[in-house]
Amino acid sequence: MAYWLIKSEPDTWSWDEQVKSGTKGTSWTGVRNHAAKLNLMRMKKGDRCFFYHSNEGKEIVGIAEVIKEHYLDPSDKTGKFVAVDVKAKDPLKTPVTLAQVKTEAKLKNMALIKLSRLSVQPVTDAEWMTVCKLGGVKA
DNA sequence: GCCAACGTTGGC
DNA sequence: GCCAACGTTGGC
């Protein structure tokens, strides 16, 4: 299983809304960046994603699961970009903030810091374990 | 195909 | 609200 991190501005789509959408989940649309698109296309059903709030909060708040692999993003008129479906899985007991990620030696190479503008990022196994530990959930 | 101009993202 | 990083666009 692979691990990812997906970003959303809580004003647009928050973790709470993701939770409310329940087990049927929601489509993760609106990605308009080719690097992010490639990551979406690599996602497999059952993969886990950290759900990160950008701008407001700036913290990893929960874990989502991929429930449908990539398909054409219906919100993209050019037909170039793709979406996946995700559902909320577990909230973190303690959100892991960007500040924590920056100070934690094991996390300082995370794409979240290195590629701060990329909205869909890969997460390594080691990074996943570390964030889960900080967040008070089991990996 | 290069590169300057411009727009967007996201942290501060 | 500012600005750095970076992707995209368009003129040449």
PDB file of C-alpha atoms (C1' of nucleotides) in Angstrom:
ATOM      1  CA  MET A   1       0.000   0.000   0.000  1.00  0.00           C
ATOM      2  CA  ALA A   2       1.200   3.484  -0.812  1.00  0.00           C
ATOM      3  CA  TYR A   3       0.851   6.648   1.196  1.00  0.00           C
ATOM      4  CA  TRP A   4      -0.029  10.146   0.033  1.00  0.00           C
ATOM      5  CA  LEU A   5      -0.825  13.590   1.280  1.00  0.00           C
ATOM      6  CA  ILE A   6      -3.646  15.628  -0.185  1.00  0.00           C
ATOM      7  CA  LYS A   7      -4.188  19.293   0.524  1.00  0.00           C
ATOM      8  CA  SER A   8      -7.323  21.282   0.790  1.00  0.00           C
ATOM      9  CA  GLU A   9      -8.158  24.739   1.968  1.00  0.00           C
ATOM     10  CA  PRO A  10     -10.747  24.235   4.697  1.00  0.00           C
ATOM     11  CA  ASP A  11     -12.738  27.155   3.261  1.00  0.00           C
ATOM     12  CA  THR A  12     -13.214  25.142   0.102  1.00  0.00           C
ATOM     13  CA  TRP A  13     -13.400  21.589   1.416  1.00  0.00           C
ATOM     14  CA  SER A  14     -12.593  20.694   5.006  1.00  0.00           C
ATOM     15  CA  TRP A  15     -11.944  17.477   6.856  1.00  0.00           C
ATOM     16  CA  ASP A  16     -15.308  17.908   8.627  1.00  0.00           C
ATOM     17  CA  GLU A  17     -17.080  17.971   5.298  1.00  0.00           C
ATOM     18  CA  GLN A  18     -15.118  14.921   4.225  1.00  0.00           C
ATOM     19  CA  VAL A  19     -16.252  13.108   7.376  1.00  0.00           C
ATOM     20  CA  LYS A  20     -19.857  14.109   6.729  1.00  0.00           C
ATOM     21  CA  SER A  21     -19.692  12.628   3.254  1.00  0.00           C
ATOM     22  CA  GLY A  22     -19.348   9.260   4.993  1.00  0.00           C
ATOM     23  CA  THR A  23     -18.378   5.909   3.575  1.00  0.00           C
ATOM     24  CA  LYS A  24     -19.377   6.704   0.013  1.00  0.00           C
ATOM     25  CA  GLY A  25     -16.748   9.448   0.049  1.00  0.00           C
ATOM     26  CA  THR A  26     -16.330  12.266  -2.421  1.00  0.00           C
ATOM     27  CA  SER A  27     -14.480  12.886  -5.625  1.00  0.00           C
ATOM     28  CA  TRP A  28     -11.205  14.742  -5.274  1.00  0.00           C
ATOM     29  CA  THR A  29     -11.466  17.089  -8.227  1.00  0.00           C
ATOM     30  CA  GLY A  30      -9.912  20.358  -9.246  1.00  0.00           C
ATOM     31  CA  VAL A  31      -6.287  19.289  -9.556  1.00  0.00           C
ATOM     32  CA  ARG A  32      -4.789  21.344 -12.386  1.00  0.00           C
ATOM     33  CA  ASN A  33      -1.143  20.528 -12.058  1.00  0.00           C
ATOM     34  CA  HIS A  34       0.599  17.784 -13.947  1.00  0.00           C
ATOM     35  CA  ALA A  35       2.850  16.623 -11.128  1.00  0.00           C
ATOM     36  CA  ALA A  36      -0.176  16.296  -8.864  1.00  0.00           C
ATOM     37  CA  LYS A  37      -2.071  14.557 -11.643  1.00  0.00           C
ATOM     38  CA  LEU A  38       0.663  11.947 -12.007  1.00  0.00           C
ATOM     39  CA  ASN A  39       0.395  11.219  -8.308  1.00  0.00           C
ATOM     40  CA  LEU A  40      -3.379  10.866  -8.571  1.00  0.00           C
ATOM     41  CA  MET A  41      -2.878   8.368 -11.367  1.00  0.00           C
ATOM     42  CA  ARG A  42      -0.541   6.312  -9.213  1.00  0.00           C
ATOM     43  CA  MET A  43      -3.068   5.985  -6.402  1.00  0.00           C
ATOM     44  CA  LYS A  44      -4.579   2.565  -5.886  1.00  0.00           C
ATOM     45  CA  LYS A  45      -7.771   1.592  -4.160  1.00  0.00           C
ATOM     46  CA  GLY A  46      -7.023   1.159  -0.471  1.00  0.00           C
ATOM     47  CA  ASP A  47      -4.090   3.591  -0.414  1.00  0.00           C
ATOM     48  CA  ARG A  48      -4.030   5.982   2.518  1.00  0.00           C
ATOM     49  CA  CYS A  49      -3.813   9.754   2.348  1.00  0.00           C
ATOM     50  CA  PHE A  50      -3.067  12.340   4.960  1.00  0.00           C
ATOM     51  CA  PHE A  51      -5.607  15.116   4.777  1.00  0.00           C
ATOM     52  CA  TYR A  52      -3.864  18.466   5.136  1.00  0.00           C
ATOM     53  CA  HIS A  53      -5.474  21.831   5.734  1.00  0.00           C
ATOM     54  CA  SER A  54      -3.574  24.588   3.931  1.00  0.00           C
ATOM     55  CA  ASN A  55      -3.796  28.287   4.757  1.00  0.00           C
ATOM     56  CA  GLU A  56      -6.174  27.850   7.671  1.00  0.00           C
ATOM     57  CA  GLY A  57      -4.764  25.496  10.243  1.00  0.00           C
ATOM     58  CA  LYS A  58      -1.733  24.333   8.279  1.00  0.00           C
ATOM     59  CA  GLU A  59      -1.916  20.917   9.844  1.00  0.00           C
ATOM     60  CA  ILE A  60      -2.510  17.295   9.007  1.00  0.00           C
ATOM     61  CA  VAL A  61      -5.919  16.545  10.464  1.00  0.00           C
ATOM     62  CA  GLY A  62      -6.931  13.098   9.315  1.00  0.00           C
ATOM     63  CA  ILE A  63      -6.429   9.983   7.272  1.00  0.00           C
ATOM     64  CA  ALA A  64      -8.462   9.266   4.163  1.00  0.00           C
ATOM     65  CA  GLU A  65      -8.621   6.178   2.012  1.00  0.00           C
ATOM     66  CA  VAL A  66      -8.734   5.923  -1.762  1.00  0.00           C
ATOM     67  CA  ILE A  67     -11.960   4.155  -2.731  1.00  0.00           C
ATOM     68  CA  LYS A  68     -11.954   4.732  -6.472  1.00  0.00           C
ATOM     69  CA  GLU A  69      -8.980   4.987  -8.759  1.00  0.00           C
ATOM     70  CA  HIS A  70      -8.437   7.827 -11.182  1.00  0.00           C
ATOM     71  CA  TYR A  71     -10.949   8.848 -13.821  1.00  0.00           C
ATOM     72  CA  LEU A  72     -11.436  11.975 -15.910  1.00  0.00           C
ATOM     73  CA  ASP A  73     -12.154  14.961 -13.729  1.00  0.00           C
ATOM     74  CA  PRO A  74     -15.719  15.987 -14.621  1.00  0.00           C
ATOM     75  CA  SER A  75     -14.951  19.565 -13.590  1.00  0.00           C
ATOM     76  CA  ASP A  76     -12.179  19.855 -16.171  1.00  0.00           C
ATOM     77  CA  LYS A  77     -13.480  20.961 -19.554  1.00  0.00           C
ATOM     78  CA  THR A  78     -10.203  20.248 -21.331  1.00  0.00           C
ATOM     79  CA  GLY A  79     -10.356  16.569 -20.417  1.00  0.00           C
ATOM     80  CA  LYS A  80      -6.727  16.504 -19.377  1.00  0.00           C
ATOM     81  CA  PHE A  81      -6.975  16.085 -15.651  1.00  0.00           C
ATOM     82  CA  VAL A  82      -8.174  13.318 -13.392  1.00  0.00           C
ATOM     83  CA  ALA A  83      -9.887  12.827 -10.062  1.00  0.00           C
ATOM     84  CA  VAL A  84     -10.053  10.013  -7.517  1.00  0.00           C
ATOM     85  CA  ASP A  85     -12.634   9.216  -4.849  1.00  0.00           C
ATOM     86  CA  VAL A  86     -11.621   9.300  -1.214  1.00  0.00           C
ATOM     87  CA  LYS A  87     -13.422   8.731   2.052  1.00  0.00           C
ATOM     88  CA  ALA A  88     -12.546   9.830   5.567  1.00  0.00           C
ATOM     89  CA  LYS A  89     -11.027   7.022   7.578  1.00  0.00           C
ATOM     90  CA  ASP A  90      -9.627   8.219  10.896  1.00  0.00           C
ATOM     91  CA  PRO A  91      -9.102  11.630  12.410  1.00  0.00           C
ATOM     92  CA  LEU A  92      -5.753  12.266  14.075  1.00  0.00           C
ATOM     93  CA  LYS A  93      -6.136  12.476  17.838  1.00  0.00           C
ATOM     94  CA  THR A  94      -3.745  15.407  17.721  1.00  0.00           C
ATOM     95  CA  PRO A  95      -3.364  17.287  14.445  1.00  0.00           C
ATOM     96  CA  VAL A  96       0.225  17.458  13.269  1.00  0.00           C
ATOM     97  CA  THR A  97       1.091  21.020  12.381  1.00  0.00           C
ATOM     98  CA  LEU A  98       3.387  22.283   9.687  1.00  0.00           C
ATOM     99  CA  ALA A  99       5.582  23.757  12.423  1.00  0.00           C
ATOM    100  CA  GLN A 100       5.968  20.280  13.966  1.00  0.00           C
ATOM    101  CA  VAL A 101       6.807  18.735  10.612  1.00  0.00           C
ATOM    102  CA  LYS A 102       9.522  21.338  10.168  1.00  0.00           C
ATOM    103  CA  THR A 103      11.085  20.719  13.549  1.00  0.00           C
ATOM    104  CA  GLU A 104      10.878  16.912  13.453  1.00  0.00           C
ATOM    105  CA  ALA A 105      14.170  15.635  12.015  1.00  0.00           C
ATOM    106  CA  LYS A 106      12.525  12.573  10.454  1.00  0.00           C
ATOM    107  CA  LEU A 107      10.067  14.723   8.543  1.00  0.00           C
ATOM    108  CA  LYS A 108      12.223  17.510   7.277  1.00  0.00           C
ATOM    109  CA  ASN A 109      12.491  15.969   3.819  1.00  0.00           C
ATOM    110  CA  MET A 110       8.747  15.668   3.378  1.00  0.00           C
ATOM    111  CA  ALA A 111       7.383  16.974   0.105  1.00  0.00           C
ATOM    112  CA  LEU A 112       5.111  19.151   2.217  1.00  0.00           C
ATOM    113  CA  ILE A 113       8.156  21.286   2.972  1.00  0.00           C
ATOM    114  CA  LYS A 114      10.267  20.701  -0.117  1.00  0.00           C
ATOM    115  CA  LEU A 115       7.461  21.006  -2.656  1.00  0.00           C
ATOM    116  CA  SER A 116       5.123  23.198  -0.721  1.00  0.00           C
ATOM    117  CA  ARG A 117       2.932  24.047  -3.677  1.00  0.00           C
ATOM    118  CA  LEU A 118       2.242  20.514  -4.799  1.00  0.00           C
ATOM    119  CA  SER A 119      -1.288  19.582  -3.802  1.00  0.00           C
ATOM    120  CA  VAL A 120      -1.009  15.797  -4.107  1.00  0.00           C
ATOM    121  CA  GLN A 121       2.219  14.390  -2.733  1.00  0.00           C
ATOM    122  CA  PRO A 122       3.768  11.015  -2.023  1.00  0.00           C
ATOM    123  CA  VAL A 123       4.608  10.161   1.605  1.00  0.00           C
ATOM    124  CA  THR A 124       7.231   7.565   2.491  1.00  0.00           C
ATOM    125  CA  ASP A 125       6.528   4.670   4.869  1.00  0.00           C
ATOM    126  CA  ALA A 126       8.870   6.167   7.461  1.00  0.00           C
ATOM    127  CA  GLU A 127       7.189   9.566   7.221  1.00  0.00           C
ATOM    128  CA  TRP A 128       3.775   7.939   7.524  1.00  0.00           C
ATOM    129  CA  MET A 129       4.779   6.111  10.708  1.00  0.00           C
ATOM    130  CA  THR A 130       6.266   9.232  12.223  1.00  0.00           C
ATOM    131  CA  VAL A 131       3.233  11.413  11.530  1.00  0.00           C
ATOM    132  CA  CYS A 132       0.886   8.720  12.856  1.00  0.00           C
ATOM    133  CA  LYS A 133       2.878   8.522  16.044  1.00  0.00           C
ATOM    134  CA  LEU A 134       2.836  12.303  16.499  1.00  0.00           C
ATOM    135  CA  GLY A 135      -0.868  12.340  15.694  1.00  0.00           C
ATOM    136  CA  GLY A 136      -1.713   9.637  18.215  1.00  0.00           C
ATOM    137  CA  VAL A 137      -3.085   7.066  15.759  1.00  0.00           C
ATOM    138  CA  LYS A 138      -1.801   3.673  14.752  1.00  0.00           C
ATOM    139  CA  ALA A 139      -0.396   3.482  11.246  1.00  0.00           C
TER     140      ALA A 139
ATOM    141  C1'  DG B   1      12.426  25.888 -28.444  1.00  0.00           C
ATOM    142  C1'  DC B   2      13.802  29.761 -25.460  1.00  0.00           C
ATOM    143  C1'  DC B   3      12.657  32.959 -22.118  1.00  0.00           C
ATOM    144  C1'  DA B   4      10.245  36.962 -20.128  1.00  0.00           C
ATOM    145  C1'  DA B   5       5.860  38.084 -18.266  1.00  0.00           C
ATOM    146  C1'  DC B   6       2.241  36.801 -15.732  1.00  0.00           C
ATOM    147  C1'  DG B   7      -0.881  34.158 -12.548  1.00  0.00           C
ATOM    148  C1'  DT B   8      -1.493  31.140  -8.613  1.00  0.00           C
ATOM    149  C1'  DT B   9      -0.398  28.884  -4.380  1.00  0.00           C
ATOM    150  C1'  DG B  10       0.541  28.991   0.209  1.00  0.00           C
ATOM    151  C1'  DG B  11       3.494  30.357   4.214  1.00  0.00           C
ATOM    152  C1'  DC B  12       4.415  34.226   6.921  1.00  0.00           C
TER     153       DC B  12
ATOM    154  C1'  DG C   1      -1.279  41.842   2.461  1.00  0.00           C
ATOM    155  C1'  DC C   2       3.256  40.566   0.980  1.00  0.00           C
ATOM    156  C1'  DC C   3       6.334  37.814  -1.353  1.00  0.00           C
ATOM    157  C1'  DA C   4       8.876  33.562  -2.872  1.00  0.00           C
ATOM    158  C1'  DA C   5       8.390  29.557  -5.605  1.00  0.00           C
ATOM    159  C1'  DC C   6       6.938  27.725  -9.509  1.00  0.00           C
ATOM    160  C1'  DG C   7       3.857  26.536 -13.431  1.00  0.00           C
ATOM    161  C1'  DT C   8       1.971  28.382 -17.721  1.00  0.00           C
ATOM    162  C1'  DT C   9       1.544  31.356 -21.583  1.00  0.00           C
ATOM    163  C1'  DG C  10       2.820  33.716 -25.587  1.00  0.00           C
ATOM    164  C1'  DG C  11       6.098  36.429 -28.456  1.00  0.00           C
ATOM    165  C1'  DC C  12      10.033  35.817 -30.991  1.00  0.00           C
TER     166       DC C  12
END
